[in-house]
PDB file of C-alpha atoms and ligand atoms in Angstrom:
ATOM      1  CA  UNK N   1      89.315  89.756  47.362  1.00 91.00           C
ATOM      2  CA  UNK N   2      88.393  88.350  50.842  1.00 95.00           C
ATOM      3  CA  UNK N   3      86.669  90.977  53.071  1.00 97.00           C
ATOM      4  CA  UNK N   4      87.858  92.149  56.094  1.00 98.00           C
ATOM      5  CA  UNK N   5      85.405  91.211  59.289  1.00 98.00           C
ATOM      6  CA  UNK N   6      84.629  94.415  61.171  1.00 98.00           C
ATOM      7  CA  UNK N   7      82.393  93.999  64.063  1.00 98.00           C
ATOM      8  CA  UNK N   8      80.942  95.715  67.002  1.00 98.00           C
ATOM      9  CA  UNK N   9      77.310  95.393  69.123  1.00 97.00           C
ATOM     10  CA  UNK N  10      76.228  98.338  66.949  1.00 95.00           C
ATOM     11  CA  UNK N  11      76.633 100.824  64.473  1.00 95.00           C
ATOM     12  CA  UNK N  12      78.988 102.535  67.259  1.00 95.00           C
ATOM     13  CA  UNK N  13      81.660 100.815  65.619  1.00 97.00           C
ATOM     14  CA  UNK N  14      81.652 102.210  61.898  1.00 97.00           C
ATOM     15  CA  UNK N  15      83.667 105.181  63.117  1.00 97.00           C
ATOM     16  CA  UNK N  16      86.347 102.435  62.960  1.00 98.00           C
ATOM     17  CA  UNK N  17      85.217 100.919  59.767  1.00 98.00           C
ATOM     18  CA  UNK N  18      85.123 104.508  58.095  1.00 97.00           C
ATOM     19  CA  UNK N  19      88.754 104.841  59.144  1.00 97.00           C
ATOM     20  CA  UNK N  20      89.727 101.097  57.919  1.00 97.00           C
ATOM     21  CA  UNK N  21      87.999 102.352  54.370  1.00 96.00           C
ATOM     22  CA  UNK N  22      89.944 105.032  54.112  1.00 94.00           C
ATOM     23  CA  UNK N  23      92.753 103.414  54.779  1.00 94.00           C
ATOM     24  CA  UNK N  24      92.272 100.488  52.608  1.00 93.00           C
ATOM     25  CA  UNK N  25      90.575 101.574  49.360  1.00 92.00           C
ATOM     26  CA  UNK N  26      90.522  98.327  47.852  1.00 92.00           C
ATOM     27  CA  UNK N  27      89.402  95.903  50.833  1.00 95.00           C
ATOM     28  CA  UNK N  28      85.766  95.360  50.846  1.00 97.00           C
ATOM     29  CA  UNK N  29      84.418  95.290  54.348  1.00 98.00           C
ATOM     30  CA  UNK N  30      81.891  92.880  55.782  1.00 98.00           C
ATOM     31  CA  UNK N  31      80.648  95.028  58.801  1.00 98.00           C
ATOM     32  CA  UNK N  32      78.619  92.748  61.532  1.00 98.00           C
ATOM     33  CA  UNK N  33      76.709  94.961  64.180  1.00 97.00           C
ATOM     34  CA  UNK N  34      75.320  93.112  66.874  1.00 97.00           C
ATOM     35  CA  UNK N  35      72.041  95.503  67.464  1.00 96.00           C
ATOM     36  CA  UNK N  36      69.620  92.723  68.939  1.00 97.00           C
ATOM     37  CA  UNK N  37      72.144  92.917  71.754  1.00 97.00           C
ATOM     38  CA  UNK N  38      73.290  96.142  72.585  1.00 95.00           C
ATOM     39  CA  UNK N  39      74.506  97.667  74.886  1.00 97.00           C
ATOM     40  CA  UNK N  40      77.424  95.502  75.437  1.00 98.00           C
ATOM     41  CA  UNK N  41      78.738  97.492  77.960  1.00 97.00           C
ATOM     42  CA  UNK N  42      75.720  96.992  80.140  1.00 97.00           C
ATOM     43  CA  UNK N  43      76.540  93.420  80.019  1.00 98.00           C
ATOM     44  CA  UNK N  44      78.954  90.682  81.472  1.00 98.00           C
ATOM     45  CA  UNK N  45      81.777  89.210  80.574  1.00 98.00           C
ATOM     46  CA  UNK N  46      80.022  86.317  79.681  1.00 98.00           C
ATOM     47  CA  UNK N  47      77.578  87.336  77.566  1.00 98.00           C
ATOM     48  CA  UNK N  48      80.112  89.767  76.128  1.00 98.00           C
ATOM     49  CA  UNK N  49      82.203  86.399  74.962  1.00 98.00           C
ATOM     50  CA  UNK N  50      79.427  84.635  73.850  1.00 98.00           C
ATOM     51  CA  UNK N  51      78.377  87.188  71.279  1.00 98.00           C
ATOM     52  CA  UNK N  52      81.407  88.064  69.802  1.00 98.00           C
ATOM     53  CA  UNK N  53      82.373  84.664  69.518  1.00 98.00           C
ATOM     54  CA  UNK N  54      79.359  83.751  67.533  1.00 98.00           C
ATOM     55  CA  UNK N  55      79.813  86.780  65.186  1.00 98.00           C
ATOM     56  CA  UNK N  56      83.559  86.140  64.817  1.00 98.00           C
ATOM     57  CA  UNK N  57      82.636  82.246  63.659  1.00 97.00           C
ATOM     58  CA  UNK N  58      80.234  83.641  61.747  1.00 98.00           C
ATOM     59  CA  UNK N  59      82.470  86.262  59.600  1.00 98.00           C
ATOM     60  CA  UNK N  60      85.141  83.555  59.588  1.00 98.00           C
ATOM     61  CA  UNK N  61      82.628  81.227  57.902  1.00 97.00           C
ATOM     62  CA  UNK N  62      82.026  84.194  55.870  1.00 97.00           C
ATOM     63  CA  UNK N  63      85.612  84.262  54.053  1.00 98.00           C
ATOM     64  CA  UNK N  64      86.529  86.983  56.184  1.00 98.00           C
ATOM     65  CA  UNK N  65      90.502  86.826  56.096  1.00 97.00           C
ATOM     66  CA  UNK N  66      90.924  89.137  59.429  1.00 98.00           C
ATOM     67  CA  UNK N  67      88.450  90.293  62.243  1.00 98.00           C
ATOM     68  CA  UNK N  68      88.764  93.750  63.176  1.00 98.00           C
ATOM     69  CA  UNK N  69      87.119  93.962  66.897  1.00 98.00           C
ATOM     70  CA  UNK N  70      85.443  97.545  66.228  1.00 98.00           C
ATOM     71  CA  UNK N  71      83.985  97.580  69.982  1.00 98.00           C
ATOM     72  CA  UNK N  72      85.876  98.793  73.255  1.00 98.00           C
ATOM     73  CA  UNK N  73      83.965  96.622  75.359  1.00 98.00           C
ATOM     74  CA  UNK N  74      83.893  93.175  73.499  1.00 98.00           C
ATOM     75  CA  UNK N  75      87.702  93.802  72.801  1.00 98.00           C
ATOM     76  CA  UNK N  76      87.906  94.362  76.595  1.00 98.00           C
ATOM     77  CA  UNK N  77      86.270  91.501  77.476  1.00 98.00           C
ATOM     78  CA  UNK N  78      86.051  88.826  74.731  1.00 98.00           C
ATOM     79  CA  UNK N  79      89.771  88.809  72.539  1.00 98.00           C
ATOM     80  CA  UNK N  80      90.290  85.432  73.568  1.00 98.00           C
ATOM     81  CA  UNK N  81      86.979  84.127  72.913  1.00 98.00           C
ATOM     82  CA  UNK N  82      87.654  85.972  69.279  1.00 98.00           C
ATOM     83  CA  UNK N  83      90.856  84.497  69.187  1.00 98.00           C
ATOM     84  CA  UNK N  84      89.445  80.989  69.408  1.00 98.00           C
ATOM     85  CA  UNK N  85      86.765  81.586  67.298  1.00 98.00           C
ATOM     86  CA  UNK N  86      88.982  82.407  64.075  1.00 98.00           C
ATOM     87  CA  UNK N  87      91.865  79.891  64.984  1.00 97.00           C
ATOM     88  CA  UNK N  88      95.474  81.066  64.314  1.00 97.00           C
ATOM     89  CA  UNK N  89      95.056  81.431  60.638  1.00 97.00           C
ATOM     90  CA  UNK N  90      93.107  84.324  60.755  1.00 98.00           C
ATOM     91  CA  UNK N  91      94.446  87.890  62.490  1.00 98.00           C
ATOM     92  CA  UNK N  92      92.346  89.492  64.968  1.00 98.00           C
ATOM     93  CA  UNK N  93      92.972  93.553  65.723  1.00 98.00           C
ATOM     94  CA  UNK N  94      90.998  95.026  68.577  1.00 98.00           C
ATOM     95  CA  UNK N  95      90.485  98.371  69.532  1.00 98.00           C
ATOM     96  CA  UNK N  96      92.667  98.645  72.694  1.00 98.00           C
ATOM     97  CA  UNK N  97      96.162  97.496  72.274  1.00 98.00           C
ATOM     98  CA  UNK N  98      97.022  99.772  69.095  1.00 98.00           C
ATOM     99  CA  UNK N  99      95.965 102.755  71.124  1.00 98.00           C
ATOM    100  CA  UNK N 100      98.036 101.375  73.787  1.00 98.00           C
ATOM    101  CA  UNK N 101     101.337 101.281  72.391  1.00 98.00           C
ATOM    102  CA  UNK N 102     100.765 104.510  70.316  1.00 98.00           C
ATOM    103  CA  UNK N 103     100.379 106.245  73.974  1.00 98.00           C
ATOM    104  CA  UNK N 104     103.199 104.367  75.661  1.00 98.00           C
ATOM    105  CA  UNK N 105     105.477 105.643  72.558  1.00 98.00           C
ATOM    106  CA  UNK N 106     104.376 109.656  72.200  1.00 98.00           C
ATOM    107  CA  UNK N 107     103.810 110.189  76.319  1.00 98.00           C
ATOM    108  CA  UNK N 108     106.529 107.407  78.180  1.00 98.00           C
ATOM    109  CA  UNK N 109     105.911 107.316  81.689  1.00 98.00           C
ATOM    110  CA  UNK N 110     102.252 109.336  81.433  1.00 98.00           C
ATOM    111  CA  UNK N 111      99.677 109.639  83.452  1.00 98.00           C
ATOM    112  CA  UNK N 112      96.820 108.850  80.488  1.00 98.00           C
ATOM    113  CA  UNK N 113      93.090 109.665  81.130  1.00 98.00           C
ATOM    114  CA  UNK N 114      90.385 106.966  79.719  1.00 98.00           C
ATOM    115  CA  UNK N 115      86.731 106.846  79.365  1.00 98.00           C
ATOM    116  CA  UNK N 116      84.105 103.910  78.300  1.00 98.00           C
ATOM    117  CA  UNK N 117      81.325 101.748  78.993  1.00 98.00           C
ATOM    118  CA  UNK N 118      81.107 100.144  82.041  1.00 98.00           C
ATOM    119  CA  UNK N 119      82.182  96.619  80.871  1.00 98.00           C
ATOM    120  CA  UNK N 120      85.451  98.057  78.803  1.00 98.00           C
ATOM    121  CA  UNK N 121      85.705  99.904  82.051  1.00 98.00           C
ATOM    122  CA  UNK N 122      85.202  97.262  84.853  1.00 98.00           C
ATOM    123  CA  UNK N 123      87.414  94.794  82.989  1.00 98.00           C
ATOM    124  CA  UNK N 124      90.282  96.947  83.728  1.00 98.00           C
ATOM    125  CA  UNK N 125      92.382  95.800  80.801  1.00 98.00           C
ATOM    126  CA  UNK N 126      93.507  99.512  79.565  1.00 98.00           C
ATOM    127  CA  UNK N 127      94.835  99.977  83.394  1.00 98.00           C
ATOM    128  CA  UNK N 128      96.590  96.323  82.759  1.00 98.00           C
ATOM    129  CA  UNK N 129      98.423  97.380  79.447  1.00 98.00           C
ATOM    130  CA  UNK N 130      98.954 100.925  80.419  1.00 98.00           C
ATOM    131  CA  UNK N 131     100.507  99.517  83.757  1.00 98.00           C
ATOM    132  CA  UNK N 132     102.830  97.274  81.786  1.00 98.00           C
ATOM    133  CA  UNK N 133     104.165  99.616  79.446  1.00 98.00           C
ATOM    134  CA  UNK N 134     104.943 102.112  83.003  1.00 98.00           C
ATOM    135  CA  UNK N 135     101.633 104.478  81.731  1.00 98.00           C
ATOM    136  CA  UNK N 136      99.597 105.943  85.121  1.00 98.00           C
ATOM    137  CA  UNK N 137      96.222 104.768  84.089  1.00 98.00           C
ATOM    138  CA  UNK N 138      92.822 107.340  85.341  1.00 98.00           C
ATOM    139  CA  UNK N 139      89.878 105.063  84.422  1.00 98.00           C
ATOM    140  CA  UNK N 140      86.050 106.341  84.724  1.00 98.00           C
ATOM    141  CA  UNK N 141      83.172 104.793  83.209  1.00 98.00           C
ATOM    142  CA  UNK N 142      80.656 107.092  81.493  1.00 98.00           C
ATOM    143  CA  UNK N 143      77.895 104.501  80.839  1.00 96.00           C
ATOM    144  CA  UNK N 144      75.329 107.379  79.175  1.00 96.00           C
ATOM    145  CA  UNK N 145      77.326 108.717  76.637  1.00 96.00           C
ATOM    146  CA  UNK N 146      77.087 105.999  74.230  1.00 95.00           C
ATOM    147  CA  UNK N 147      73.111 105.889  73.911  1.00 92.00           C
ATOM    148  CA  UNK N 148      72.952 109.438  73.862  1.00 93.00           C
ATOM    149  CA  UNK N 149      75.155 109.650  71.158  1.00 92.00           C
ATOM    150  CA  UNK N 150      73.180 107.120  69.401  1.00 88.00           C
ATOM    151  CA  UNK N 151      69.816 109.050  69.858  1.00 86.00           C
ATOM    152  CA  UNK N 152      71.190 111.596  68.053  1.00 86.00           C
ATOM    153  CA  UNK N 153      71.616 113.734  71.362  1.00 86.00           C
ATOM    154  CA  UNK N 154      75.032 114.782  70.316  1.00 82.00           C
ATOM    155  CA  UNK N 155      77.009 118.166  69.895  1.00 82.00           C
ATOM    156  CA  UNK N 156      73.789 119.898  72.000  1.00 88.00           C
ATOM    157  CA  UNK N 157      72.794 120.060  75.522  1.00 93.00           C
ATOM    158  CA  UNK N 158      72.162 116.281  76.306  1.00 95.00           C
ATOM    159  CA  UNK N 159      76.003 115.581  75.817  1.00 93.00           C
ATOM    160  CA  UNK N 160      77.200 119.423  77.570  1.00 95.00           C
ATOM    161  CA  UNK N 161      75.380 117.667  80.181  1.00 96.00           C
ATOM    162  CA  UNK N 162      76.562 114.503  80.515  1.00 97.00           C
ATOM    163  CA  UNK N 163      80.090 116.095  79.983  1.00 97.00           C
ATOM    164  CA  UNK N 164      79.689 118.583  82.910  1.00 97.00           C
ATOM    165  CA  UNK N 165      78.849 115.252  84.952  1.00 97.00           C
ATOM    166  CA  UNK N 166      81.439 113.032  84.062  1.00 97.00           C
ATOM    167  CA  UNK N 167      84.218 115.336  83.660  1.00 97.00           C
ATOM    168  CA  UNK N 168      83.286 118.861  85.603  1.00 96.00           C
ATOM    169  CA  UNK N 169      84.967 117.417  88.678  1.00 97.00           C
ATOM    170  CA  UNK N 170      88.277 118.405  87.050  1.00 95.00           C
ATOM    171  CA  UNK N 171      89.685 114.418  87.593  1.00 96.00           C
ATOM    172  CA  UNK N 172      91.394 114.637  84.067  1.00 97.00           C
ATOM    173  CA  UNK N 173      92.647 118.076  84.778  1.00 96.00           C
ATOM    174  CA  UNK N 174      96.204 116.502  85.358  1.00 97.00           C
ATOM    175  CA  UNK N 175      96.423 113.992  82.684  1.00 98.00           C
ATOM    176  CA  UNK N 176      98.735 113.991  79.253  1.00 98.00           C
ATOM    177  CA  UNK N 177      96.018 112.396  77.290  1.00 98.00           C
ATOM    178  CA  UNK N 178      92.452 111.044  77.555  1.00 98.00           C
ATOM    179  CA  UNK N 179      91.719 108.168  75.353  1.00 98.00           C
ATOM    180  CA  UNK N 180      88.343 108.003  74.012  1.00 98.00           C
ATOM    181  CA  UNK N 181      87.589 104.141  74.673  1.00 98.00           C
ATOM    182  CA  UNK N 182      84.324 103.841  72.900  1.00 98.00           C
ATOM    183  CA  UNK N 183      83.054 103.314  69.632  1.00 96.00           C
ATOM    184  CA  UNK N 184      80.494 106.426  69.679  1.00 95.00           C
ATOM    185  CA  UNK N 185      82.852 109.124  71.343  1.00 96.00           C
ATOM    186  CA  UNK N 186      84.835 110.011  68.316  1.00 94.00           C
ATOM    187  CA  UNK N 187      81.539 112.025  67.301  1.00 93.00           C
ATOM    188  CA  UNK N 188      81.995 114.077  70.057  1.00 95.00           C
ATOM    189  CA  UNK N 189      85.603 114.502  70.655  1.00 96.00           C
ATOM    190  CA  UNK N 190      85.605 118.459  70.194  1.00 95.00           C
ATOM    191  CA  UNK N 191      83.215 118.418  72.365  1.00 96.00           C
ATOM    192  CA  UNK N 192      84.838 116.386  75.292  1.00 97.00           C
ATOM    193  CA  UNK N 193      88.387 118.496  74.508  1.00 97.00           C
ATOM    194  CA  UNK N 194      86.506 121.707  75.590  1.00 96.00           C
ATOM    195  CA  UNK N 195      85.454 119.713  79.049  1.00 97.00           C
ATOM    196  CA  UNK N 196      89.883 119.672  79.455  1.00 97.00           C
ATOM    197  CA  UNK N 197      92.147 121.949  80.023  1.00 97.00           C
ATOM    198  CA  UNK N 198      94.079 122.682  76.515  1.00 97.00           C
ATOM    199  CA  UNK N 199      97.527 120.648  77.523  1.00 98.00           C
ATOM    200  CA  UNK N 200      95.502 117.435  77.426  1.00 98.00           C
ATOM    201  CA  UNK N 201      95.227 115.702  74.407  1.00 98.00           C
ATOM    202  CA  UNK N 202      92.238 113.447  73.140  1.00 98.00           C
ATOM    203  CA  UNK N 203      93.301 110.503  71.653  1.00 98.00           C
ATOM    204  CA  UNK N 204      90.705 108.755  69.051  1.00 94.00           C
ATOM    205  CA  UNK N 205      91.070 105.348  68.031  1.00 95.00           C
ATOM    206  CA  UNK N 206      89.682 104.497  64.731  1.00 97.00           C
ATOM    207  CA  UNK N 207      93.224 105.839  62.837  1.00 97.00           C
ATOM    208  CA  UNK N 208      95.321 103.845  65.052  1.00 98.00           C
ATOM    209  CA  UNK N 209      93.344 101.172  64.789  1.00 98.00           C
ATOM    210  CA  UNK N 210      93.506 101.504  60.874  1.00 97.00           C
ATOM    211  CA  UNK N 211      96.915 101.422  60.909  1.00 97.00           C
ATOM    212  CA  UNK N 212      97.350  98.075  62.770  1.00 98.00           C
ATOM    213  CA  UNK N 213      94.936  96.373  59.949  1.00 97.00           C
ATOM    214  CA  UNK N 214      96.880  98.166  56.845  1.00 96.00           C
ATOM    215  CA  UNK N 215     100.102  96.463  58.794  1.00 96.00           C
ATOM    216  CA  UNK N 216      99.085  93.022  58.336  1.00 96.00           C
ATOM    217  CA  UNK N 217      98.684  93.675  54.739  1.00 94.00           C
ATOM    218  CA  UNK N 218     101.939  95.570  53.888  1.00 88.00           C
ATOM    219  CA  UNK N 219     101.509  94.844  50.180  1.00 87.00           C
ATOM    220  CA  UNK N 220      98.719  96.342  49.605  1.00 84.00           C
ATOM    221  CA  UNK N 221      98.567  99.468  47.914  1.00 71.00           C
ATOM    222  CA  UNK N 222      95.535 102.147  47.487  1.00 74.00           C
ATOM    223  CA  UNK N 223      93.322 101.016  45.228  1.00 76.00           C
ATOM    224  CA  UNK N 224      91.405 104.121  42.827  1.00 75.00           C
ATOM    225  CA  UNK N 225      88.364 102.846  43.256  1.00 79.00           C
ATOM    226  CA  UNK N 226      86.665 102.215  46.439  1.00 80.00           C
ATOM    227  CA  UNK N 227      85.769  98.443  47.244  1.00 92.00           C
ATOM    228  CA  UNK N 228      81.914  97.342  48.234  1.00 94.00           C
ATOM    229  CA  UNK N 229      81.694  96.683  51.402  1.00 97.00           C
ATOM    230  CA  UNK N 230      78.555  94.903  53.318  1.00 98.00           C
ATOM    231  CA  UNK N 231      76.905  95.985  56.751  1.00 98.00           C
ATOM    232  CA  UNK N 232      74.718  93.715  58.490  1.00 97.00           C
ATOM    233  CA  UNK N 233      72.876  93.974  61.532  1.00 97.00           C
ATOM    234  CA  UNK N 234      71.311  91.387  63.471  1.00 97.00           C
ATOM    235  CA  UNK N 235      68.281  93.487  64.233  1.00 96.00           C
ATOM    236  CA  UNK N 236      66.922  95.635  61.671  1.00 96.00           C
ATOM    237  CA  UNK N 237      65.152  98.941  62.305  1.00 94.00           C
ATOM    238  CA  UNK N 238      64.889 102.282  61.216  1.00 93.00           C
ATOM    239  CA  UNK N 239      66.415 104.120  63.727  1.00 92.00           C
ATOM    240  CA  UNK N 240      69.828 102.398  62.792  1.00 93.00           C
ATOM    241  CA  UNK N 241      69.529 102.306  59.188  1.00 93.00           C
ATOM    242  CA  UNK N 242      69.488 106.570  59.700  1.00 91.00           C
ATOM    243  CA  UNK N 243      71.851 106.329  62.919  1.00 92.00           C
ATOM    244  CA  UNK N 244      74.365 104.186  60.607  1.00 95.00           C
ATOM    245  CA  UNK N 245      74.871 107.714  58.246  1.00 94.00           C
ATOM    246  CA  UNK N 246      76.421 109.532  60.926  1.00 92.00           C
ATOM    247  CA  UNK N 247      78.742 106.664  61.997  1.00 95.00           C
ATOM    248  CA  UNK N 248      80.209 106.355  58.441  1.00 96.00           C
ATOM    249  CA  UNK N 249      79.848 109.744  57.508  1.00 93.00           C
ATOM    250  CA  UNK N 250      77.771 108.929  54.248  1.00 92.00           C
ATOM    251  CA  UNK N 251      74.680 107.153  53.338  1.00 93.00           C
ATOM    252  CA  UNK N 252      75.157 102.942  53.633  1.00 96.00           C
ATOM    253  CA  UNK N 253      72.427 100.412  53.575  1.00 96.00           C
ATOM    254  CA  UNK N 254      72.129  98.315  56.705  1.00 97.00           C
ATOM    255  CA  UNK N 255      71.139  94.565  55.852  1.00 97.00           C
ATOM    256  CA  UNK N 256      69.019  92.542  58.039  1.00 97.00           C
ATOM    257  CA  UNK N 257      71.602  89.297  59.097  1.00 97.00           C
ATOM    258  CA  UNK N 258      69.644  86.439  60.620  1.00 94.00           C
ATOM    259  CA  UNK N 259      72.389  85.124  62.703  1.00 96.00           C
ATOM    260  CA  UNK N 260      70.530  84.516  65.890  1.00 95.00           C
ATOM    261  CA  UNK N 261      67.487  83.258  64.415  1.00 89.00           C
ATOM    262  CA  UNK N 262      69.777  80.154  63.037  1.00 75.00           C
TER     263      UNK N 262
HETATM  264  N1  LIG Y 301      80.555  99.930  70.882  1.00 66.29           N
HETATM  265  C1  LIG Y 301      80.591  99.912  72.311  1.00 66.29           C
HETATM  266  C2  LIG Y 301      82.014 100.141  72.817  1.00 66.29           C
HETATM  267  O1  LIG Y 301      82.879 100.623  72.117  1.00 66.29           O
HETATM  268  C3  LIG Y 301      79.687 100.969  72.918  1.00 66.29           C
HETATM  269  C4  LIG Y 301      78.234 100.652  72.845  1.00 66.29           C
HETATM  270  C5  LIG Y 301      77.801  99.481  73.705  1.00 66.29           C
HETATM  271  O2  LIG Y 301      77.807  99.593  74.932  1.00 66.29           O
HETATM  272  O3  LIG Y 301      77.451  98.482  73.112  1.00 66.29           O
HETATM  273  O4  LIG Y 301      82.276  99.824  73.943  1.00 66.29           O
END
């Protein structure tokens, strides 16, 4: 069977594959994490497009028969550039608009709370959508949470701290929800809900996302056994291949891709 593309500039974004292989036992995955250039949400729109067009021709020349856009910011930033990459042929789910239309359909006419990188951020397309579906959008970026995360520096006092700064103001206090619009945050989303008041909820995206690439493939049904998937990142080093564990919640091995050495 052809894989399903799942990329992101890291290993940030195998929270969403874990959730994709869960939900489709017998799709192999063909994960792409762009670590030679993260951060993406330290970078422009630009560069942003150019990378995740690359990797999206790339996983398309691959066989890949859809392209899951596992990354807040490139999905942001870059859907069109993925868009054109694939060509109509093959469908492209990001991370944004699934969460999106789940929040516009459990809290109409909310005031929703979301957090990110800077670019996912700064692009302001979650304030676009929410605005069009008649959500009240409270955007902050919280550029430090991702790389902590990634060092490991999570569930301890690094990210108590961080929290206190981004969210001890009390700005959420008032919202229905607060969307957790990165990659990395689902590993700390207990944490964040005890930085809100208890009638806010924290919405995580990998299951919704899940559930927009299961409904391209309606026919599909569970498979017993699990399929093999394949994780590649474009620059290989140890502190990813033991960061990658606590993404997917078990042991993988990362393989070096030479993509931008071609
Ligand atoms: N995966 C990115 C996202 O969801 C976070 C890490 C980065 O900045 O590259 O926006």
């Amino acid at each position: 069977m052809r894989p399903i593309g799942v990329f992101d500039s890291g290993i940030g974004g195998l929270t969403v594959a874990r959730a994709v292989a869960d939900r489709m036992t017998g799709s192999p995955l063909l994960y792409f994490g762009d670590t030679a250039h993260l951060p993406y949400g330290e970078k422009s729109p630009v560069l942003i497009r150019h990378y995740a067009s690359r990797i999206s021709h790339h996983l398309r020349d691959q066989g890949c028969r859809a392209i899951v856009v596992a990354c807040n910011s490139a999905s942001s930033n870059a859907l069109d550039a993925v868009r054109d990459a694939v060509g109509p042929d093959i469908p492209v789910v990001d991370v944004v608009q699934p969460v999106v239309a789940h929040l516009a359909d459990r809290w109409p006419g909310g005031r929703i709370g979301v957090i990110g990188t800077r670019a996912t951020i700064e692009s302001g397309l979650y304030q676009r959508l929410m605005a069009a579906k008649g959500l009240e959008a409270m955007a902050r970026a919280t550029p430090l949470l991702a790389s902590a995360i990634e060092e490991g520096f999570h569930q301890g006092a690094v990210s108590e701290a961080l929290l206190e700064a981004y969210l001890g103001d009390g700005g959420f206090d008032d919202v229905d929800a607060l969307v957790l619009g990165c990659t990395h945050y689902p590993l700390i989303a207990d944490q964040i809900a005890r930085h809100l008041p208890p009638h806010v909820h924290v919405v995580n995206s990998p299951d919704l996302v899940a559930e927009a690439v299961a409904s391209l493939f309606p026919e599909e049904v569970k498979a017993d056994a699990a399929a093999e998937h394949r994780f590649l990142v474009s620059d290989w080093t140890d502190s990813f291949a033991l960061g990658a564990r606590r993404f997917f919640g078990e042991s993988i091995r990362l393989e070096a891709s030479d993509l931008w050495r071609s």
